[in-house]
Amino acid sequence: MVQLFLIGAYMQTDSLTTEDLPDYEQEEEVFFDMKSSNGKEDETGFDFLTEDQMPIPEHCEEDAPINEIKSYSLKNNKKAEETTKEENISSKEKKQATEKSSKLQSDIHVTNMTIRREATYDIAEFSLNKPVKIMRKNQGGNLLKIRTASPIVVDNKKKVLQELNDRFEKVAIYETEHYTELIFNAKGRIGNPYTASDTTDIFKLCVPYQSKKSRFALRKGQEVAEGLTYYKDRGKSGKSGFSDVHILRIEPLSDKIQVLPILANEGIAQRENLSSMCKRYNAVAGINGSYFTWRGDPIGTLIINRKLISSPLYKRSVFGITEDDTLIFGNPDFSGTLKSGNISVKIDAVNQPRRGSSLVVFTPEYARSTMTMENGKEFVLVKGKIVGIHAKDALIPPDGVVVSAGGVKASLLSKLTLGQSIELDYSIDKPWNTIKHALCGGPRLLANGKVSINGVEEKFDNSIINGRHPRTAVAMTFDGDLLLIVVDGRKKDSPGMKLDELAEYLRRLGCISAINLDGGGSTAMYLNGKIVNRPSDGTERRISNGILVTKR
């Protein structure tokens, strides 16, 4: 199984907050990490149950029909003195206690259940009248078992179960005096459940799932890890030629491995071989990532762990993954303003080389210094205060930033002095401002399942748009698979592909979205300890960043 970029996920926008469900080992007491076994046979055995072996929760009669189980009394297990005390209660008091107990059990309700369709999977959304702690007990493949910390009542339970069982292989809801358990057996894969709340204060439990088992277009592949498969194919190049294509297919809605972008040597203005990056992270697989300057600066959007490492350029195509496992493709933009007293100046970029009359913010992730070569004005800021002023190549403080301005913008800021305050306000477009990871490429290859190459719009040169080269790309299939693709080129038996050929090849594989990444001599794929493609330079090129697949 595969988990895409999520560990302890938390995402918040103006209208929605989502949070992963915690896991638990003992009833309402001890929480544990679902990525490792707790060593208890009764807990771990659930992962291997079939659809006809739906487990019965504790304190329940095994023979009781699912739809008829309402609540289960534990009074027979109470101490004798408690039983004696209860027998002394008057009939009126018993009636009041029963009514109170019933009221408590009915205090939290599932008021509605809807099925929401995403691009590649469905989400069962349970709306509750008030928040409740919900814990994931066991999960594996197409099975999920979760428990509420307090009892809840499902309104119109029979109707809800009927609708759910029309979409799942089987769903069971068990209500007890102390908690409620929901057990799902999906027809395809089932994802990490999460809770969500919006501006209307409606609390929701969300369960993503696939409504059917998916089949990839290529049948023969090598399973590298659970949820990760490697394929080697031959794709059409020109009228009669063919090129070697290497594909990593990562199945959605799983959590055994993770995918993440990595910087060379953990810095921005750095370069490193892909195989070195992968070995450093003990990665199972990886490919090269975004375009970069000769020095190693990533060109365009790069977000790692929700931190903006590099800002967008020309609204070029970006691939990302949200906190709730959703793959996203788009063309984000960037905006920002510097303010100090009556001065207000547009911020052009974050961690990009300063050119001409631009204003760039450099963060500690960039390098030891700004490495600017032209004179301008550079203001070292710590907690919003100017603590240093330089013409170029200013050192970047670990607890601050450097504002670097050139040309006209340097003149606009020339009167700022030590000790003055500077306010920086910059951000990337929604929803990219809440993305867990994102990486820029370009141009776009596919949109909504159709070839949609926008090289001119994204200001790529003619060689990249129309030339035949080794290629690297990232794509998403209609079934939600993430594909990492490299195409060998500049070889007699593998000349490479033009963008339209690559786009058509991916369309035939069943992809719905795809973008091109850095190619040429940078194109490389690492798998199980070695480079499996044939880099056009004859050896690996040192690159700025990569996309790695690692085990958890």
Coordinates of C-alpha atoms in Angstrom, one line a residue, residues 23 32-40 44 47 137-138 255-256 552:
D23 CA -5.3 5.3 16.2
F32 CA -0.8 3.9 18.9
D33 CA 0.7 4.3 15.4
M34 CA -1.1 2.2 12.8
K35 CA 2.1 2.0 10.8
S36 CA 3.5 -0.5 13.3
S37 CA 2.0 -3.6 14.9
N38 CA 0.9 -3.5 18.5
G39 CA 1.6 -7.2 18.8
K40 CA -1.9 -8.2 19.9
T44 CA -3.8 -7.3 14.1
D47 CA -6.3 -7.0 8.5
K137 CA -8.6 0.8 15.2
N138 CA -7.5 -1.3 12.2
D255 CA -0.2 4.1 3.9
K256 CA 2.7 1.7 3.7
R552 CA 7.5 4.3 6.4

